[in-house]
mmCIF file of C-alpha atoms and ligand atoms in Angstrom:
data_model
loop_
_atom_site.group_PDB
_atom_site.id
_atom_site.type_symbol
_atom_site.label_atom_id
_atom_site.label_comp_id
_atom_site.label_asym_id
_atom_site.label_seq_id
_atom_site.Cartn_x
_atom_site.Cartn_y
_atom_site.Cartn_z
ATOM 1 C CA UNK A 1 118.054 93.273 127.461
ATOM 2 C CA UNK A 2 115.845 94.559 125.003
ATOM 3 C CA UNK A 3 113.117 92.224 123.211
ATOM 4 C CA UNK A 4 113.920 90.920 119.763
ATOM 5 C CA UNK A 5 110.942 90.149 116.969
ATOM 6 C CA UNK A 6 110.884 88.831 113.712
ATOM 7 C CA UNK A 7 108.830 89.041 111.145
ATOM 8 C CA UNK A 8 108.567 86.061 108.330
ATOM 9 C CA UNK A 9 106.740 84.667 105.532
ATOM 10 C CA UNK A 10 106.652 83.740 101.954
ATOM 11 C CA UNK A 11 107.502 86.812 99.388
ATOM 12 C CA UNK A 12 104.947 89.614 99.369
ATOM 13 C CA UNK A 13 103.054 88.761 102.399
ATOM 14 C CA UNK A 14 103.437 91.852 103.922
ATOM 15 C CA UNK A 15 106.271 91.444 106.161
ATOM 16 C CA UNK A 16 107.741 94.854 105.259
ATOM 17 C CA UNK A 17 105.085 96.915 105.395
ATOM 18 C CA UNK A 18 103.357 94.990 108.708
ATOM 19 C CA UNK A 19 106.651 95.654 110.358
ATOM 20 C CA UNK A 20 107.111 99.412 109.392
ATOM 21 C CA UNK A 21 103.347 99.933 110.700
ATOM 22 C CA UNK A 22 105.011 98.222 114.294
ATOM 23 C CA UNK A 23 108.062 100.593 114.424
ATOM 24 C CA UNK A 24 105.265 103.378 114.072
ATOM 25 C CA UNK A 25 102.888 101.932 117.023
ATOM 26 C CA UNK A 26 105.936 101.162 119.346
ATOM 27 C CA UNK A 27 107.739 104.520 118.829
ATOM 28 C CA UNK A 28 104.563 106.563 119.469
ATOM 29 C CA UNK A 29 104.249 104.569 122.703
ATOM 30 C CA UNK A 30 107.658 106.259 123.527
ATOM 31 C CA UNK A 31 110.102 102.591 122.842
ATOM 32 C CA UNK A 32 113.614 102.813 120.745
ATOM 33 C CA UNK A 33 113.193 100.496 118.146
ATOM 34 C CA UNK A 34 115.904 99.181 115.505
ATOM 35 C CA UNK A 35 114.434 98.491 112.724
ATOM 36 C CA UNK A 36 116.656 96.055 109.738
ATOM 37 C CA UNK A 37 116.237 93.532 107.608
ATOM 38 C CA UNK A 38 118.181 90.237 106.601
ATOM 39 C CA UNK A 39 120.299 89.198 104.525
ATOM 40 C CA UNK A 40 121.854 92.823 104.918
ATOM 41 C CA UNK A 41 120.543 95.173 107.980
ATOM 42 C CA UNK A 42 124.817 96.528 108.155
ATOM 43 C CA UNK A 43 127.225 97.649 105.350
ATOM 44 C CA UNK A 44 129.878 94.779 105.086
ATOM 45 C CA UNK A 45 126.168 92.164 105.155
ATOM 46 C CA UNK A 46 124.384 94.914 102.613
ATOM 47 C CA UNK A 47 127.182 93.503 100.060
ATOM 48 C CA UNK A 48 126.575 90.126 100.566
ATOM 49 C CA UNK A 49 122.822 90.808 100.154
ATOM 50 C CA UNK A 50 123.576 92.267 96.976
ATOM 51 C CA UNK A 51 125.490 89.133 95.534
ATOM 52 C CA UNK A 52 122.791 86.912 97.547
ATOM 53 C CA UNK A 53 119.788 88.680 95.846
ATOM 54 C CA UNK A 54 120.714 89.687 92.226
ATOM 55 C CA UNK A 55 118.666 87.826 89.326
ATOM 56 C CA UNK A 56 122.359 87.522 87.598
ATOM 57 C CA UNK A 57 123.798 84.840 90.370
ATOM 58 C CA UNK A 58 121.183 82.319 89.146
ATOM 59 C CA UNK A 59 124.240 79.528 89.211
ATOM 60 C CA UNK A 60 125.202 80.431 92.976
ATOM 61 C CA UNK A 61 125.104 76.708 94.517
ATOM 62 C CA UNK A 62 122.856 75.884 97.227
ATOM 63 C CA UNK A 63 125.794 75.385 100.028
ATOM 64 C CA UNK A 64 127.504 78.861 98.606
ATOM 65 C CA UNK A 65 124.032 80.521 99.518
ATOM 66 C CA UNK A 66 123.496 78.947 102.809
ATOM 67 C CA UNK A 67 127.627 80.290 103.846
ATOM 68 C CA UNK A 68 126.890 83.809 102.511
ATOM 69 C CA UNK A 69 123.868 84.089 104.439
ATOM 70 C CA UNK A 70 125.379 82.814 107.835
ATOM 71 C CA UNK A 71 128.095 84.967 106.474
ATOM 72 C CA UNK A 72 125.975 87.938 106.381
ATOM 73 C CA UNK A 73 123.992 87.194 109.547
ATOM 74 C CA UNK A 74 126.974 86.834 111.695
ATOM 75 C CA UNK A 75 128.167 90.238 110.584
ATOM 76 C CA UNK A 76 124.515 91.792 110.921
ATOM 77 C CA UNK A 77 123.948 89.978 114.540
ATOM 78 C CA UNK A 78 127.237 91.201 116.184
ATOM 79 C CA UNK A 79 127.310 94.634 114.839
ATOM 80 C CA UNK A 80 123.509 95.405 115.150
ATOM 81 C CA UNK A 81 121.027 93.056 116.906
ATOM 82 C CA UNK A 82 123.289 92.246 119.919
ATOM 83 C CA UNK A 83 123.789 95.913 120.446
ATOM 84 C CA UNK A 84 121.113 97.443 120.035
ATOM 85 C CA UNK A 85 119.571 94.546 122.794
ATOM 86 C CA UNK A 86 122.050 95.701 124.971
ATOM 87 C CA UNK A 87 121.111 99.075 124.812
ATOM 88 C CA UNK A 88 117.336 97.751 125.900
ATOM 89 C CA UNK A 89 115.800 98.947 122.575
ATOM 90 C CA UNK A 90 113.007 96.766 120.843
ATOM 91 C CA UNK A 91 114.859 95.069 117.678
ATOM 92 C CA UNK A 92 112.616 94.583 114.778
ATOM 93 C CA UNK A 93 114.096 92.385 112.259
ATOM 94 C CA UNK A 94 112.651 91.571 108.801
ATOM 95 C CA UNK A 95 113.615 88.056 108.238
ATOM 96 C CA UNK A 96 116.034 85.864 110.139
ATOM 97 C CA UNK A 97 117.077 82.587 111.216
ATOM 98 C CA UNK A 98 114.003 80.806 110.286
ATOM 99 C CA UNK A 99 114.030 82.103 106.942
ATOM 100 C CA UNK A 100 116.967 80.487 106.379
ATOM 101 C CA UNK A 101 115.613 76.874 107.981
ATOM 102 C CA UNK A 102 112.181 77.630 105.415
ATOM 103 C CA UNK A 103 113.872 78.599 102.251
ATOM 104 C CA UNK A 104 117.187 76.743 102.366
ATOM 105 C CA UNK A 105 116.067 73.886 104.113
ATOM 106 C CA UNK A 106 112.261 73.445 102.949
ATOM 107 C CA UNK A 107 112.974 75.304 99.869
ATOM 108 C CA UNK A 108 116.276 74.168 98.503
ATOM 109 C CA UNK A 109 115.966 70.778 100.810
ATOM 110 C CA UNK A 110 119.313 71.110 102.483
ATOM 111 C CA UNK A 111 119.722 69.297 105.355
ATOM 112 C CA UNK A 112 117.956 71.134 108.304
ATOM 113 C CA UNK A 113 120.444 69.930 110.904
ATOM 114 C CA UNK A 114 123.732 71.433 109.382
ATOM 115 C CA UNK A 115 121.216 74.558 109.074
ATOM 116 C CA UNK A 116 120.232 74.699 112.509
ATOM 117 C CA UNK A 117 124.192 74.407 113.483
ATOM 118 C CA UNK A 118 125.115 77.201 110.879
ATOM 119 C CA UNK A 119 122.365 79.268 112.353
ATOM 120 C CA UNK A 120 123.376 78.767 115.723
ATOM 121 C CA UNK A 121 126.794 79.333 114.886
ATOM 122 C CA UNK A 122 126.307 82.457 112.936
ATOM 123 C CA UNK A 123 123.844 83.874 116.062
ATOM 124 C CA UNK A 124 126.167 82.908 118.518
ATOM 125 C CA UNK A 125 122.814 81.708 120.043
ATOM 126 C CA UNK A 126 120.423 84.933 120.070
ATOM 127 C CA UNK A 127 116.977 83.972 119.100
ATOM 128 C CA UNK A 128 113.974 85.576 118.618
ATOM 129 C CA UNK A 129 111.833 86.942 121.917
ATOM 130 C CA UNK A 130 108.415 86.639 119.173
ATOM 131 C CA UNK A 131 108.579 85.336 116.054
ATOM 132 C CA UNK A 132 105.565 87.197 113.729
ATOM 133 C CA UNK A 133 104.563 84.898 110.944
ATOM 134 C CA UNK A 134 102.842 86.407 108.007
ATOM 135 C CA UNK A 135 100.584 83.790 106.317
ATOM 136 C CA UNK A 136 98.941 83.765 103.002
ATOM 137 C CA UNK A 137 98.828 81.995 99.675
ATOM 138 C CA UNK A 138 102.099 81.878 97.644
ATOM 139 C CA UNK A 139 100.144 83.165 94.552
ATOM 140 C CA UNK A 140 98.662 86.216 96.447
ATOM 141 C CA UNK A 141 102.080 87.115 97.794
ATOM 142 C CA UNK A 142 104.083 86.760 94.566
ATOM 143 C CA UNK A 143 101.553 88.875 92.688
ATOM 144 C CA UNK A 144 102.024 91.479 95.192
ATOM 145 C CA UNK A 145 105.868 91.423 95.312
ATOM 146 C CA UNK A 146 106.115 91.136 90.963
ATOM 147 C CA UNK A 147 103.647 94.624 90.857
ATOM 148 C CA UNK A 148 106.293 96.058 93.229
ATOM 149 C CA UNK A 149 109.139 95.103 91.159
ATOM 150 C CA UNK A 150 107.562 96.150 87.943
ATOM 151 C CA UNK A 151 106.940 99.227 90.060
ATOM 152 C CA UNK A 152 110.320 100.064 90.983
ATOM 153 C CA UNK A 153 113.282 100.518 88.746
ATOM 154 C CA UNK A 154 117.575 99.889 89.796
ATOM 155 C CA UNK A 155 118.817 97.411 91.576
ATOM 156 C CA UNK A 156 116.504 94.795 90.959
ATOM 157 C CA UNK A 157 116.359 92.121 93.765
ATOM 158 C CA UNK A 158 113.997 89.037 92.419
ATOM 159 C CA UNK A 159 116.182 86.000 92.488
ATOM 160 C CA UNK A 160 113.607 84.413 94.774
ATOM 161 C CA UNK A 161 110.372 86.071 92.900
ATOM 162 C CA UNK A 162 111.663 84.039 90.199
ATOM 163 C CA UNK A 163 111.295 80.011 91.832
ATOM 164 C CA UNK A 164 108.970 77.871 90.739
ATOM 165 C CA UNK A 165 105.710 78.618 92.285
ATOM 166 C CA UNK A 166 106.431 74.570 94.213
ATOM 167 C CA UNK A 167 109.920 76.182 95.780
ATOM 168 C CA UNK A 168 107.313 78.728 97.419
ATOM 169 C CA UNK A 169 104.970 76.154 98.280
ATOM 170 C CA UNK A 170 107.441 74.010 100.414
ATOM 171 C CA UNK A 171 108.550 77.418 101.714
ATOM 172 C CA UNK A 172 105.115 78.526 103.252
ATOM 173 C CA UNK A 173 104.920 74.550 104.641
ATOM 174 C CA UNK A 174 108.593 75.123 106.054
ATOM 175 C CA UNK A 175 106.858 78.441 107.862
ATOM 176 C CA UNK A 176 103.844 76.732 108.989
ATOM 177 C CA UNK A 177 105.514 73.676 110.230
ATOM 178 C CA UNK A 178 108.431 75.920 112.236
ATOM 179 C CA UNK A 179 105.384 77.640 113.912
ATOM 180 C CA UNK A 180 103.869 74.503 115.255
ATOM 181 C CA UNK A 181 107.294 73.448 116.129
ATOM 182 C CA UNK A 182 107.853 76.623 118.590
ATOM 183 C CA UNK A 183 104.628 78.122 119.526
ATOM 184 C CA UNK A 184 105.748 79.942 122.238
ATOM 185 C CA UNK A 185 107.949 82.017 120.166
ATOM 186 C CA UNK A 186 105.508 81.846 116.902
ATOM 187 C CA UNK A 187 102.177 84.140 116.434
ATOM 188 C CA UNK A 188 100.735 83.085 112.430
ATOM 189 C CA UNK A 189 98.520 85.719 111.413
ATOM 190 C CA UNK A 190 96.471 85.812 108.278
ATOM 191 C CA UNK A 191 98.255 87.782 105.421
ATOM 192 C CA UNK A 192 95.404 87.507 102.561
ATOM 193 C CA UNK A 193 93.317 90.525 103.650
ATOM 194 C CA UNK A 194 94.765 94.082 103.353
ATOM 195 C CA UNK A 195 97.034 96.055 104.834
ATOM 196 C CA UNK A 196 94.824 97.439 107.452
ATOM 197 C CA UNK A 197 92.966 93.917 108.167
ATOM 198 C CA UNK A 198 96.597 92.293 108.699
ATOM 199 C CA UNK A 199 97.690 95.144 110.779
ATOM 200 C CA UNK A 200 94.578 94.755 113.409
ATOM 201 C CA UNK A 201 95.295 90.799 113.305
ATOM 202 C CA UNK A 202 98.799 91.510 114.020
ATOM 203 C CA UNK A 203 97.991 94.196 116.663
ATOM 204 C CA UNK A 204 95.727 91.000 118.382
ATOM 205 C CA UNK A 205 98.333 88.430 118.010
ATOM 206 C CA UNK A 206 101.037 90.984 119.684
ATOM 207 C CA UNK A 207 98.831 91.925 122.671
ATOM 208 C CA UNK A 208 99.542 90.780 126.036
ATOM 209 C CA UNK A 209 103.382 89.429 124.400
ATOM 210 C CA UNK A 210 105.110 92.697 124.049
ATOM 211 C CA UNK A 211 107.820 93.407 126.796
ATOM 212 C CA UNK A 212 106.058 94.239 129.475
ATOM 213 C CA UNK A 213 102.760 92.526 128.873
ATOM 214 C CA UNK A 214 101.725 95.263 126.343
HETATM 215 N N1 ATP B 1 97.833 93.116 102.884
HETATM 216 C C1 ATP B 1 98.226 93.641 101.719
HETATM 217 N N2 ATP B 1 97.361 93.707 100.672
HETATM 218 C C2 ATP B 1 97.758 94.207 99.482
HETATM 219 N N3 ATP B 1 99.010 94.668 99.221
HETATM 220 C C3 ATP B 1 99.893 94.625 100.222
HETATM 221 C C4 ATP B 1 99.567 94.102 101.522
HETATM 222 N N4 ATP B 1 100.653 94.186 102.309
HETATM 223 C C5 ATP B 1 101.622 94.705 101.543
HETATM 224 N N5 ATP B 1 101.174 94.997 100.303
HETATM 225 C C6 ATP B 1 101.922 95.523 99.160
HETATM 226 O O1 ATP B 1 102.467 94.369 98.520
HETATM 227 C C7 ATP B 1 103.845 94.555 98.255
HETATM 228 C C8 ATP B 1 104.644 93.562 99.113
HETATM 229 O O2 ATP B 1 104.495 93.910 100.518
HETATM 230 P P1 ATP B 1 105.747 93.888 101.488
HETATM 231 O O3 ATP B 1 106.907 94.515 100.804
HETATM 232 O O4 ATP B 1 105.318 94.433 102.789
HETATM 233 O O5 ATP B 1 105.930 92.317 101.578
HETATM 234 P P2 ATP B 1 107.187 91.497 102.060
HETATM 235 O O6 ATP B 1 106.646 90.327 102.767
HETATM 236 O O7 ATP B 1 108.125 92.389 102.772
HETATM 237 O O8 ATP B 1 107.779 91.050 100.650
HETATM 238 P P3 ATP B 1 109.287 90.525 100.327
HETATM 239 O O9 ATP B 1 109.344 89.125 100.824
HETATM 240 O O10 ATP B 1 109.313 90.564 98.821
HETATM 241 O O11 ATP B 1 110.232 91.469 100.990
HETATM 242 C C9 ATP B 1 104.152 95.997 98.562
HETATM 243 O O12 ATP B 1 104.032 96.722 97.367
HETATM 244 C C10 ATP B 1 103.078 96.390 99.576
HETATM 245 O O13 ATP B 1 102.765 97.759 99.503
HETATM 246 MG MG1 MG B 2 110.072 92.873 102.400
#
């Protein structure tokens, strides 16, 4: 089986760009990587993140979120992530099952047990081999993530960019506490220095836990 790593944090902490900058590392040391994303990462999950994401579905309810994105991750696990493992290729996955437990749980306060069961449901029990968890202020994050979205023009995907800066707050606390609940799986690196700084703390935290003690 192939090894599985996630990459989470609060918006804008450089998740995206920190995993991109892995893909590159891992493929020049000759490894397949998949590289996706949640809620989406497949076709039939891409239109759920659409409905999931859009600034317009402001009056989706809180238990209509949570089924679209176990929804959407059931879809995405079976038709990518399980695969691709199967073929032995690295899976790199921008957000997943503990984004769900920080922002729908810590976030929206649903109840983390019925959570954990969706999430175990919808993974059919694949977890994460390393779980990489971006850390930095809410403020600096959503700063970073608005100038991108001012930046960019089309489909504009900023439901989340939009909560109070307190939903964020009990989001990087639902992080944090996750990580101290699993540190085997977690590695919390420092997200409030720049790209290259988080990249070489990321590089550290990774060493000696890759697949083969890379
Ligand atoms: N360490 C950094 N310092 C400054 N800017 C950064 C840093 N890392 C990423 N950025 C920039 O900030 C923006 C957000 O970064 P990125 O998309 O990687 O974050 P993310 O965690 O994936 O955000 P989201 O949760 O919104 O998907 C991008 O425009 C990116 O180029
Ligand atoms: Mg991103």
């Amino acid at each position: 089986m192939g090894f599985f790593i996630t990459f989470e944090g609060v918006e804008g902490c450089g998740k995206t760009t920190q995993l991109r900058l892995l893909k590159e590392r891992l493929e020049a040391d000759g490894e397949k990587v998949v590289a996706t994303r949640e809620p989406g990462g497949c076709p039939i999950a891409d239109q759920m993140r659409a409905i999931l994401l859009d600034a317009g579905n402001s009056a989706i309810t809180p238990l209509a979120e949570l089924l679209l994105y176990a929804a959407a991750r059931a879809q995405h696990v079976q038709e990518v992530i399980v695969p691709a493992l199967e073929r032995g290729e690295t899976v790199l996955c921008d957000r997943f099952t503990d984004a769900t437990v920080a922002y729908q749980g810590h976030g929206r306060e649903l109840d983390l047990d019925v959570i954990g069961q969706l999430n175990a449901l919808a993974t059919g029990g694949v977890q994460p081999d390393l779980t990489v968890l971006i850390d930095c202020p809410v403020q600096v994050g959503l700063s970073r993530a608005l100038s991108r979205i001012e930046a960019t023009s089309g489909a504009r995907e900023e439901r989340f960019e939009l909560e109070s800066v307190r939903f964020h707050e009990r989001v990087r606390e639902g992080y944090l506490a996750l990580a101290r609940a699993y540190p085997e799986r977690f590695v919390v690196v420092d997200g409030s220095g720049d790209v290259a700084r988080t990249e070489v703390l990321v590089t550290a935290a990774l060493s000696g836990r890759l697949q083969g003690g890379r």
